[in-house]
mmCIF file of C-alpha atoms in Angstrom:
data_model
loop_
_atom_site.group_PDB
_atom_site.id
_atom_site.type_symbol
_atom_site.label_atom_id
_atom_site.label_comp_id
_atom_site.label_asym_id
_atom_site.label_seq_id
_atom_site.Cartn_x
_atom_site.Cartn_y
_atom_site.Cartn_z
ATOM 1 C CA UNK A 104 36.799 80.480 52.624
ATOM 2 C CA UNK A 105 35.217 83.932 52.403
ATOM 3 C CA UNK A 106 35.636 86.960 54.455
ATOM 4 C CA UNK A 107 32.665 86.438 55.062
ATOM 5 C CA UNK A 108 32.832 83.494 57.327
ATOM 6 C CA UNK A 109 32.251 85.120 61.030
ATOM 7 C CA UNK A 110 34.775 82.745 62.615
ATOM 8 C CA UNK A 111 38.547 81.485 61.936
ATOM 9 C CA UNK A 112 37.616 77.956 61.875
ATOM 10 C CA UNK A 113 34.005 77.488 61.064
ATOM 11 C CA UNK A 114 31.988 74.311 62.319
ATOM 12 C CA UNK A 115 32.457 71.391 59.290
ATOM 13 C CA UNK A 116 28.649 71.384 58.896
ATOM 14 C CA UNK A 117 28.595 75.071 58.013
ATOM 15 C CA UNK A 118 31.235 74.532 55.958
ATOM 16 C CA UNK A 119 29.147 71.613 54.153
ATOM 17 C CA UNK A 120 26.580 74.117 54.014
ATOM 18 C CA UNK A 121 28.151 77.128 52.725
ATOM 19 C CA UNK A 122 30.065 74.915 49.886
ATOM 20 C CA UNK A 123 26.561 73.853 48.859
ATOM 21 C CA UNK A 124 24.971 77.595 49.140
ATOM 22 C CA UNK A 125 28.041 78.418 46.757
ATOM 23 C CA UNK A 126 27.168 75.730 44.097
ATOM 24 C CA UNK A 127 23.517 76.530 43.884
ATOM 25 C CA UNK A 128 22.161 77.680 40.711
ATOM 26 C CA UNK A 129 19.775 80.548 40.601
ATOM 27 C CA UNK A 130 17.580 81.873 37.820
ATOM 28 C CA UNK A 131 19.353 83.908 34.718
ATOM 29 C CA UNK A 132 17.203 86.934 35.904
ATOM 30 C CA UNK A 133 18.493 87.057 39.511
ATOM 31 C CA UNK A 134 21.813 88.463 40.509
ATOM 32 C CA UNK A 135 23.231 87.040 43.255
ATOM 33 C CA UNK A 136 26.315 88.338 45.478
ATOM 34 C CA UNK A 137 28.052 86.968 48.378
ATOM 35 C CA UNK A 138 27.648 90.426 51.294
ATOM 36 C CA UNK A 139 28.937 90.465 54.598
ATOM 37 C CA UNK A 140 27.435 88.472 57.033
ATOM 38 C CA UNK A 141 25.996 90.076 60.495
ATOM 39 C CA UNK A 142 27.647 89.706 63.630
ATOM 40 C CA UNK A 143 26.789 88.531 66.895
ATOM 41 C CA UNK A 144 23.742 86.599 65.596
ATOM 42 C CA UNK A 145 25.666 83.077 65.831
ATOM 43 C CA UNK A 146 29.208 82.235 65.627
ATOM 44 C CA UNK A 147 28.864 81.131 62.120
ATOM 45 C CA UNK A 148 26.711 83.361 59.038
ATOM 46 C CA UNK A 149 27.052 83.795 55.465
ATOM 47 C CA UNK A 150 24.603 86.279 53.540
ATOM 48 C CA UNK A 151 23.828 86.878 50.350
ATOM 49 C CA UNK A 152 21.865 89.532 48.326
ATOM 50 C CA UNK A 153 20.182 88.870 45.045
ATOM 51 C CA UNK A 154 18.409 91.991 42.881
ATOM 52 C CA UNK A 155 15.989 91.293 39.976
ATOM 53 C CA UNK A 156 18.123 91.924 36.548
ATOM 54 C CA UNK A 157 16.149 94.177 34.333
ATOM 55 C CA UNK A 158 15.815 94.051 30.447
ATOM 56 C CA UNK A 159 19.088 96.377 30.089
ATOM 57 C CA UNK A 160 20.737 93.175 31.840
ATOM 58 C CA UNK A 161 21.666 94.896 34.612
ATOM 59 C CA UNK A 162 20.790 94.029 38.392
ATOM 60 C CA UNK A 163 18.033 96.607 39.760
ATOM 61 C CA UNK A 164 16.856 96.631 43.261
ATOM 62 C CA UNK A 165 13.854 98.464 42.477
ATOM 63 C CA UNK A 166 12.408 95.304 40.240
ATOM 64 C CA UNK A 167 13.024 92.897 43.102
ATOM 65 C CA UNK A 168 15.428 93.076 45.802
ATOM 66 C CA UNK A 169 16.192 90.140 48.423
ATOM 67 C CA UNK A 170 18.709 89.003 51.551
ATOM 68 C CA UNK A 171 19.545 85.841 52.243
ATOM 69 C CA UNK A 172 21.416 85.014 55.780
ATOM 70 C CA UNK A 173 22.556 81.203 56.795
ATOM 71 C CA UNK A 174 23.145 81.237 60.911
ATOM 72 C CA UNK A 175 24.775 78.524 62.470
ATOM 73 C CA UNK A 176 25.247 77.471 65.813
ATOM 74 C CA UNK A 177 26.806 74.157 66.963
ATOM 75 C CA UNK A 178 24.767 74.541 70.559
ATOM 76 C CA UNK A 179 21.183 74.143 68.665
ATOM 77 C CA UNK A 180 19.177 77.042 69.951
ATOM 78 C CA UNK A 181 15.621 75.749 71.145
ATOM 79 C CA UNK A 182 13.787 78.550 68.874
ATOM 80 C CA UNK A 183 16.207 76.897 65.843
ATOM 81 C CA UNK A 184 15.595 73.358 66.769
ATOM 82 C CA UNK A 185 19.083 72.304 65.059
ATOM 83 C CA UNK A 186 22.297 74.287 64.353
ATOM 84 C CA UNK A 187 21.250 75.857 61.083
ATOM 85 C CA UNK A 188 18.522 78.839 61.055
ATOM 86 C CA UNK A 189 18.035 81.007 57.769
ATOM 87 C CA UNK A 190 16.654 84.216 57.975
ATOM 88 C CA UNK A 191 15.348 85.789 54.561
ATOM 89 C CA UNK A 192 14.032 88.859 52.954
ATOM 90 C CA UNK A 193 12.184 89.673 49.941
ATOM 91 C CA UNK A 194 10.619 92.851 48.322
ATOM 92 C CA UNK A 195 9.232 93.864 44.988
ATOM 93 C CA UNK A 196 6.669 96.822 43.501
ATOM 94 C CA UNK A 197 3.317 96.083 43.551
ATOM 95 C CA UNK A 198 0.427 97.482 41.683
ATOM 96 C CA UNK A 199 -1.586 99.579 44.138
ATOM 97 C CA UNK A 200 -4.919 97.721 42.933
ATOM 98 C CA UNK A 201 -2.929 94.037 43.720
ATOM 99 C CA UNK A 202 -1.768 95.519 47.347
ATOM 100 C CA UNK A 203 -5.634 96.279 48.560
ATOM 101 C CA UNK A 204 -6.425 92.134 47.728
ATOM 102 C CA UNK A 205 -6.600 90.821 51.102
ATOM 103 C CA UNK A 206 -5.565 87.656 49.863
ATOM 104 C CA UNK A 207 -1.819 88.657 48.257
ATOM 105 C CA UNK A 208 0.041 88.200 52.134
ATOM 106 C CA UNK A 209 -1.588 85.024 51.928
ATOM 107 C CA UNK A 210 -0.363 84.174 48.449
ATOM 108 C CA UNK A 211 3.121 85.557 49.698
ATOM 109 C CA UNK A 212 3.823 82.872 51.594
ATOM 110 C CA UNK A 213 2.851 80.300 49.724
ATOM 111 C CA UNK A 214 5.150 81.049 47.019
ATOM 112 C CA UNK A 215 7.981 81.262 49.402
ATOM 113 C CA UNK A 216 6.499 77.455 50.698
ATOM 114 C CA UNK A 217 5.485 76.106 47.652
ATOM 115 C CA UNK A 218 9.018 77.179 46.162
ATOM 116 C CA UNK A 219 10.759 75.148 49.425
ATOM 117 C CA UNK A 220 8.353 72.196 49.125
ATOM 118 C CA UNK A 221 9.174 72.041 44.990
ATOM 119 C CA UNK A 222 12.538 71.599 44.991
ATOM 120 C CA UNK A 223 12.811 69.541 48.105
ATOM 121 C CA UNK A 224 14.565 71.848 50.609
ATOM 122 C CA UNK A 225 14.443 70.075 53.902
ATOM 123 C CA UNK A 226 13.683 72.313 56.828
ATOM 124 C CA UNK A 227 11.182 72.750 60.033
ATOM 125 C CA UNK A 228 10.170 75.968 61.476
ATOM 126 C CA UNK A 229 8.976 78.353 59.141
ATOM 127 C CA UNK A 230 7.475 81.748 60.472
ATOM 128 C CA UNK A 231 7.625 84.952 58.907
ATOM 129 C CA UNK A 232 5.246 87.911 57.772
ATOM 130 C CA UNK A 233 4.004 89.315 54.289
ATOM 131 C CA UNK A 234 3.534 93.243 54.438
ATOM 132 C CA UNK A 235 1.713 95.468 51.889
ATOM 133 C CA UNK A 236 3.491 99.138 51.715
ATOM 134 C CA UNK A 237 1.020 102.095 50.262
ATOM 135 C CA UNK A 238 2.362 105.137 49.649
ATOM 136 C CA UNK A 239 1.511 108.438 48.043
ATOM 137 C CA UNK A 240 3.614 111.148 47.551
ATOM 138 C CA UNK A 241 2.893 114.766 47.946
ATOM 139 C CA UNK A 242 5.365 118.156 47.544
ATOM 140 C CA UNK A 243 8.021 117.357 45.725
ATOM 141 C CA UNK A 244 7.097 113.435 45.642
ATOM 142 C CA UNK A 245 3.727 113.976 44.190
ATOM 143 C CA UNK A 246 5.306 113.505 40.591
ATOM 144 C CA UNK A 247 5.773 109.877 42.075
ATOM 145 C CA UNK A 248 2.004 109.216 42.508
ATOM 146 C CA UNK A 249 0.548 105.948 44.086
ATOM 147 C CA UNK A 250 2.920 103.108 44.952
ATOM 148 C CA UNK A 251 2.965 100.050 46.618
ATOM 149 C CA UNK A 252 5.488 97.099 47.347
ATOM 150 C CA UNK A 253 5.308 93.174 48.334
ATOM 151 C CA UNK A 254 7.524 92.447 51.295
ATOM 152 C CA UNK A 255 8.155 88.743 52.991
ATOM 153 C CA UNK A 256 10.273 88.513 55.863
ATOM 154 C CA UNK A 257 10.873 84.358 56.667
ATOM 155 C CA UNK A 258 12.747 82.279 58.673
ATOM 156 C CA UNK A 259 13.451 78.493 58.847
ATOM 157 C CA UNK A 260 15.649 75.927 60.097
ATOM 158 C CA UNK A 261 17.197 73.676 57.537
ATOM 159 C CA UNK A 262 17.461 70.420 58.735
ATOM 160 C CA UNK A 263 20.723 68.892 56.218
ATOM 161 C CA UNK A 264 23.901 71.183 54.930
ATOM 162 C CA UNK A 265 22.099 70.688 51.645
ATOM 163 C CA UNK A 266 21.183 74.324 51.379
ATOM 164 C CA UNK A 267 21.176 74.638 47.474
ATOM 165 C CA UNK A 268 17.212 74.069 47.447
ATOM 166 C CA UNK A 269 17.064 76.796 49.637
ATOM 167 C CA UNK A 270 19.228 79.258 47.402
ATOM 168 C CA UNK A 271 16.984 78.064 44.975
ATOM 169 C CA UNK A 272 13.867 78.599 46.388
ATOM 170 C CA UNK A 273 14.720 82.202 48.086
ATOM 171 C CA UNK A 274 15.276 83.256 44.144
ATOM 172 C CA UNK A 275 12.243 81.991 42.816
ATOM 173 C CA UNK A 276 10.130 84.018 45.662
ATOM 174 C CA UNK A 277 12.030 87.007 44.787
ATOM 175 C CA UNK A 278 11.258 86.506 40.634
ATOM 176 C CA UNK A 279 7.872 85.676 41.787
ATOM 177 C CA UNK A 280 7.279 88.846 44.013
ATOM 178 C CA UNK A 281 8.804 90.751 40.902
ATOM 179 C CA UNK A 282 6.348 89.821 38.849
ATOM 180 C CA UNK A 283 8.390 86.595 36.771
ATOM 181 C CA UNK A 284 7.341 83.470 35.375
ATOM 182 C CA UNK A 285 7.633 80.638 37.690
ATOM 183 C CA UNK A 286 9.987 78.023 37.115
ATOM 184 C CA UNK A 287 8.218 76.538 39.515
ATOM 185 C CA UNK A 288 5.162 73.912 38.748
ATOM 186 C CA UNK A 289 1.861 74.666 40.838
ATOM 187 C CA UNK A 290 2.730 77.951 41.218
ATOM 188 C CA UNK A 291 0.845 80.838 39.490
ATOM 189 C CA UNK A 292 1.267 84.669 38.885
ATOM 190 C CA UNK A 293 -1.450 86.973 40.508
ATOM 191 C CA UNK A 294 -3.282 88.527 37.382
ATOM 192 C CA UNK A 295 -1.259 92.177 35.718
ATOM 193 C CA UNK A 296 1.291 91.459 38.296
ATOM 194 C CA UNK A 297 4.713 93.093 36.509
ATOM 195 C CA UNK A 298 5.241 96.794 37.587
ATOM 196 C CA UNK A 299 8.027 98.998 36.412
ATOM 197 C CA UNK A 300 10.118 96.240 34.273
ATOM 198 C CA UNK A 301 11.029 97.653 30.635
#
């Protein structure tokens, strides 16, 4: 096992779970990396990071950045509603005209939904929120102009140690926030999505 594992002898159903988190298989144009977990959330965690790789081949946070975090606790928290809980970040730029739509929080979240439902990821809970950054730079930042970013904060509680769709799905939101084709059927790109990928 990992470093990091949280405890010296993790639960055998996070231990299902992380084997299957391990095996997953993410896109070609996501670079994923095992981080340390956080502490004190539950006595079991794994996290992960994953950062958009850009045409150089080379991961870069400022195409598409993401966190992934498996919690587990053996005493089912009621908020959970089972042992497992995943907690889940996303980010990407954002063209300034996309991030005044009033509809892209909504399409947020159902990429990150639609991308669970597709692959079959079994879970219960989901909550979260979609937040639209503006920003405009003045002194010394004024050179950086008018920018804007995509960010989707979820949770959800898996209900099986089959957490591979999951992976899975968590990459294909951050692609899809950075502007990639879907692998995905029945889900679309918003219209001159892509910013700042050479």
């Amino acid at each position: 096992m990992s470093d990091n594992l949280s405890t010296p002898s993790p639960a055998p159903a996070f231990i299902d779970a992380v084997d299957a988190v391990r095996r997953a298989a993410t896109r070609d144009d996501l670079a994923v990396t095992e981080i340390p977990a956080p502490g004190g959330i539950a006595p079991n965690s794994l996290a992960l990071a994953g950062d958009v790789v850009g045409a150089n081949g080379r991961a870069d946070s400022d195409l598409g950045t993401g966190r992934f975090t498996l919690l587990h606790d053996a005493s089912e928290p009621e908020a959970w509603g089972g042992p497992f809980r995943v907690v889940c970040f996303a980010q990407a730029p954002l063209e300034t005209d996309l991030a005044l739509d009033p509809f892209v929080a909504d399409v947020a979240w159902s990429w990150l939904v639609d991308s669970l439902d597709a692959r079959g990821a079994a879970y219960d809970s989901a909550s979260g929120t979609a937040t639209k950054l503006l920003s405009t730079g003045y002194g010394e930042l004024a050179r950086h102009g008018d920018g804007a970013l995509l960010e989707l904060r979820a949770s959800w509680s898996p209900t099986s140690t089959d957490l591979g769709p999951h992976i899975e799905a968590w990459g294909e939101l951050i692609c899809t926030l950075a502007g990639l084709p879907p692998t995905v059927e029945g889900v679309t790109l918003l219209a001159s999505r892509r910013v700042g990928r050479d």
